[in-house]
C-alpha positions as a LaTeX table, in Angstrom:
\begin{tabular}{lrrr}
\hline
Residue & $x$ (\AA) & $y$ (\AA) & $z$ (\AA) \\
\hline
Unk1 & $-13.70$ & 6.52 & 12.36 \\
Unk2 & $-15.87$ & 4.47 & 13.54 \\
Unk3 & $-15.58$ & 0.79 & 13.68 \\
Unk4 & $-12.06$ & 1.26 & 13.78 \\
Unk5 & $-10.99$ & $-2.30$ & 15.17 \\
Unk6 & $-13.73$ & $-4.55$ & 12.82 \\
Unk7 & $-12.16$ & $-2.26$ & 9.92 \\
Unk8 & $-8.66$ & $-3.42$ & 11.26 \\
Unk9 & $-9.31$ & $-6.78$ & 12.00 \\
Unk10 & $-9.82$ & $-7.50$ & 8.18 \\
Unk11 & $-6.91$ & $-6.09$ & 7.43 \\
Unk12 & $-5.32$ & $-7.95$ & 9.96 \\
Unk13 & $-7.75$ & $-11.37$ & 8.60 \\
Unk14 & $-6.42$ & $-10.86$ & 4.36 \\
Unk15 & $-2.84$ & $-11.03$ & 5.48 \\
Unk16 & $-3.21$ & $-13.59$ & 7.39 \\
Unk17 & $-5.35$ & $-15.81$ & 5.21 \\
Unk18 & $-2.63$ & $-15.33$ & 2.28 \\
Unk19 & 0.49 & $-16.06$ & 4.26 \\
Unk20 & $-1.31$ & $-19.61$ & 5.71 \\
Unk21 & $-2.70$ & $-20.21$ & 1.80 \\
Unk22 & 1.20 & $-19.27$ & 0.23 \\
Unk23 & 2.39 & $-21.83$ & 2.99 \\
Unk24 & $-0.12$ & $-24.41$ & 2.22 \\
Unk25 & $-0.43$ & $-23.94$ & $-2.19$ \\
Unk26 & 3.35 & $-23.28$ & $-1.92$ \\
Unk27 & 4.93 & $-24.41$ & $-5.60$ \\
Unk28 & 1.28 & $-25.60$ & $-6.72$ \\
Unk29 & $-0.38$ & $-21.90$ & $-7.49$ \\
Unk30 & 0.41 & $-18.43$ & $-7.18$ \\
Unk31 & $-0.60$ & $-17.01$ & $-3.78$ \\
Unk32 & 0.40 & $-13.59$ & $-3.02$ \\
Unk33 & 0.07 & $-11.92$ & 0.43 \\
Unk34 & $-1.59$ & $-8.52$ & 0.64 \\
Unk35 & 0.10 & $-6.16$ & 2.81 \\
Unk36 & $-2.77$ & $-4.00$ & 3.98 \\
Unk37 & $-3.45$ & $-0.20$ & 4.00 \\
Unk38 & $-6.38$ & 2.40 & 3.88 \\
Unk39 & $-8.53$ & 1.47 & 0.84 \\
Unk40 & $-11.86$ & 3.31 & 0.55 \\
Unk41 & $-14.70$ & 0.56 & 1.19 \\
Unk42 & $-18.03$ & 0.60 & 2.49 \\
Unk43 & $-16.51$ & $-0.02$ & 6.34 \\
Unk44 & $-14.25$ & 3.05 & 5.50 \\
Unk45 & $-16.05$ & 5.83 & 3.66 \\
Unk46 & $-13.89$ & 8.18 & 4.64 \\
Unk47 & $-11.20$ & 6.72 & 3.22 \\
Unk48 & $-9.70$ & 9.07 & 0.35 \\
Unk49 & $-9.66$ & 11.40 & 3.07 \\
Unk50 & $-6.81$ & 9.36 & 4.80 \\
Unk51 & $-3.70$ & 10.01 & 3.70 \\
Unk52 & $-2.40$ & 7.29 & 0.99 \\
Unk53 & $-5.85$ & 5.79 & 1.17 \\
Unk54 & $-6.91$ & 4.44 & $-2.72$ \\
Unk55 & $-9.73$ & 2.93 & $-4.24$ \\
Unk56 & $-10.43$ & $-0.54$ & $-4.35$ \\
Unk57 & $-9.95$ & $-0.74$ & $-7.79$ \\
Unk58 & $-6.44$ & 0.50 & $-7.36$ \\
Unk59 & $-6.43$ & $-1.83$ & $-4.75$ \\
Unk60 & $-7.05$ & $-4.92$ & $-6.44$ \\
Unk61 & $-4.82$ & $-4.05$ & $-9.82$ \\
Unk62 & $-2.36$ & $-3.17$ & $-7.89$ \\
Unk63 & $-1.98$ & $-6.77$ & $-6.26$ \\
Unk64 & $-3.33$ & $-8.52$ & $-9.38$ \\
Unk65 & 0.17 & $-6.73$ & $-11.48$ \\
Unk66 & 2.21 & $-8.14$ & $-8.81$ \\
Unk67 & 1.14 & $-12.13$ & $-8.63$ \\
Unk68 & 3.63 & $-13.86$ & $-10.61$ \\
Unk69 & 6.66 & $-11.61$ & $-9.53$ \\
Unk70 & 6.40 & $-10.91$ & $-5.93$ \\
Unk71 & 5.57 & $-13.40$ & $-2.78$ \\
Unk72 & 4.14 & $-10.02$ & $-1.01$ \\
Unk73 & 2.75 & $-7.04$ & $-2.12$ \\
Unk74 & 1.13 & $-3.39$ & $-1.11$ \\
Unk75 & $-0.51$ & $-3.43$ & $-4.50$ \\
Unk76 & 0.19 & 0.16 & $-5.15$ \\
Unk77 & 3.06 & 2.37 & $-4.78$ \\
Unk78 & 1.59 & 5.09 & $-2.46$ \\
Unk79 & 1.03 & 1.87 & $-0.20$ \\
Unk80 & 4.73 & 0.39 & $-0.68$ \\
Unk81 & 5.84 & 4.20 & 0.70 \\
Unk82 & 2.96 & 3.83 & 3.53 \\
Unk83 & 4.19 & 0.41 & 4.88 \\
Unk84 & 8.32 & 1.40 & 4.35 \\
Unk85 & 7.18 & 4.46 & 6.84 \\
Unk86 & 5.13 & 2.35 & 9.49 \\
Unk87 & 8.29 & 0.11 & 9.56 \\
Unk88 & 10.62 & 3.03 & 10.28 \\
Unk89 & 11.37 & 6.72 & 12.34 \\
Unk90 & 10.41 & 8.42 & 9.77 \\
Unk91 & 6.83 & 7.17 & 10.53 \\
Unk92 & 6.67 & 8.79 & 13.76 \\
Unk93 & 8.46 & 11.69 & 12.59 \\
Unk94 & 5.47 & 12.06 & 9.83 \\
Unk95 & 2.90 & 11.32 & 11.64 \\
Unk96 & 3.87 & 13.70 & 14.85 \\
Unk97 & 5.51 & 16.73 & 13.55 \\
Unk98 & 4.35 & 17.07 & 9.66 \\
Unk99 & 0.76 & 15.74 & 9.82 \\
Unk100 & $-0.62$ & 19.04 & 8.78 \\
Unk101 & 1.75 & 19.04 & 5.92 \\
Unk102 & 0.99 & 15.69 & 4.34 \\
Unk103 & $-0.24$ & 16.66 & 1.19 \\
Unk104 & 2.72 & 18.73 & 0.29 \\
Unk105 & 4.84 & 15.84 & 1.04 \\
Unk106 & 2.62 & 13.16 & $-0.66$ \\
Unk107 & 3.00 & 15.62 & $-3.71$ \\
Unk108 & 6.64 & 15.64 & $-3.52$ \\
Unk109 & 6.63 & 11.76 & $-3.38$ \\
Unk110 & 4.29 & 11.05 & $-5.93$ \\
Unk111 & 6.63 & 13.62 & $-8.37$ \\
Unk112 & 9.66 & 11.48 & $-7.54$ \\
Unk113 & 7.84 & 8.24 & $-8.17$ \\
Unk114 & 6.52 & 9.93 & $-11.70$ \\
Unk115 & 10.37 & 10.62 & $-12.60$ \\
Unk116 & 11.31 & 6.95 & $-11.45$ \\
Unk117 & 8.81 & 5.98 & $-14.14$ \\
Unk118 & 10.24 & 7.78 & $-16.65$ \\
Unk119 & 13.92 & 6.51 & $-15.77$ \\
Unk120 & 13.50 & 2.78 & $-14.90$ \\
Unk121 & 11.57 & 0.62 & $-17.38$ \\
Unk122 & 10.70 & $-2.20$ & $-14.87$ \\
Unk123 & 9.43 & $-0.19$ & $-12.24$ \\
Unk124 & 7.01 & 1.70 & $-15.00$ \\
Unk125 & 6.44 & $-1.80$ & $-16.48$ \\
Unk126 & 5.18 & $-3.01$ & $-13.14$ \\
Unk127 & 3.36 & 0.15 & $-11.50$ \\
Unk128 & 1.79 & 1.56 & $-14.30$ \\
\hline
\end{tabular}
């Protein structure tokens, strides 16, 4: 992709600018941080191509659901499953052995997450 490291470097820029604002407004307003992750833009049209990449309307509901209840936030479940892998082996596992299998697996996932909707009342409350 090119522009790779501008792309990254907003990413990178939002999380930073809503930890320092949640330290600053802290107890005065709602800030919430964004945890970033592929979102189709403008700077990434290939985007939905990427796997767990989502709109920016998925994006921004995503976060918008979670002000008020969370201090952080992915804003959208298959990002919460994206930033739980970066942070763990399974990460590198995915990424070097079953990239060519990805959509099978985000399939699987997503299915899970559908009957955790249908089972727990606050996470369908929250993520629908």
């Amino acid at each position: 992709m090119v522009g790779v490291s501008v792309y990254g470097a907003t990413k990178a820029f939002v999380h930073n600018l809503s930890e320092s604002l949640e330290k600053q407004y802290r107890g005065r307003i709602d800030v919430i941080k964004a945890i970033p992750c592929p979102v189709h833009t403008n700077m990434n049209p290939e985007g939905l191509k990427v796997p767990m990449s989502i709109s920016t309307t998925e994006h921004v509901n995503g976060i918008l659901k979670d002000v008020g209840y969370e201090s952080a936030t992915s804003g959208h479940y298959k990002h919460d499953i994206l930033t739980k892998m970066t942070h763990s082996w399974l990460f590198e596992f995915a990424m070097n052995k079953e990239f060519e299998n990805w959509d099978k697996k985000l399939e699987q996932l997503e299915k899970c997450l559908d009957e955790k909707k249908k089972t727990d009342p606050y996470y369908s409350k929250k993520h629908d």
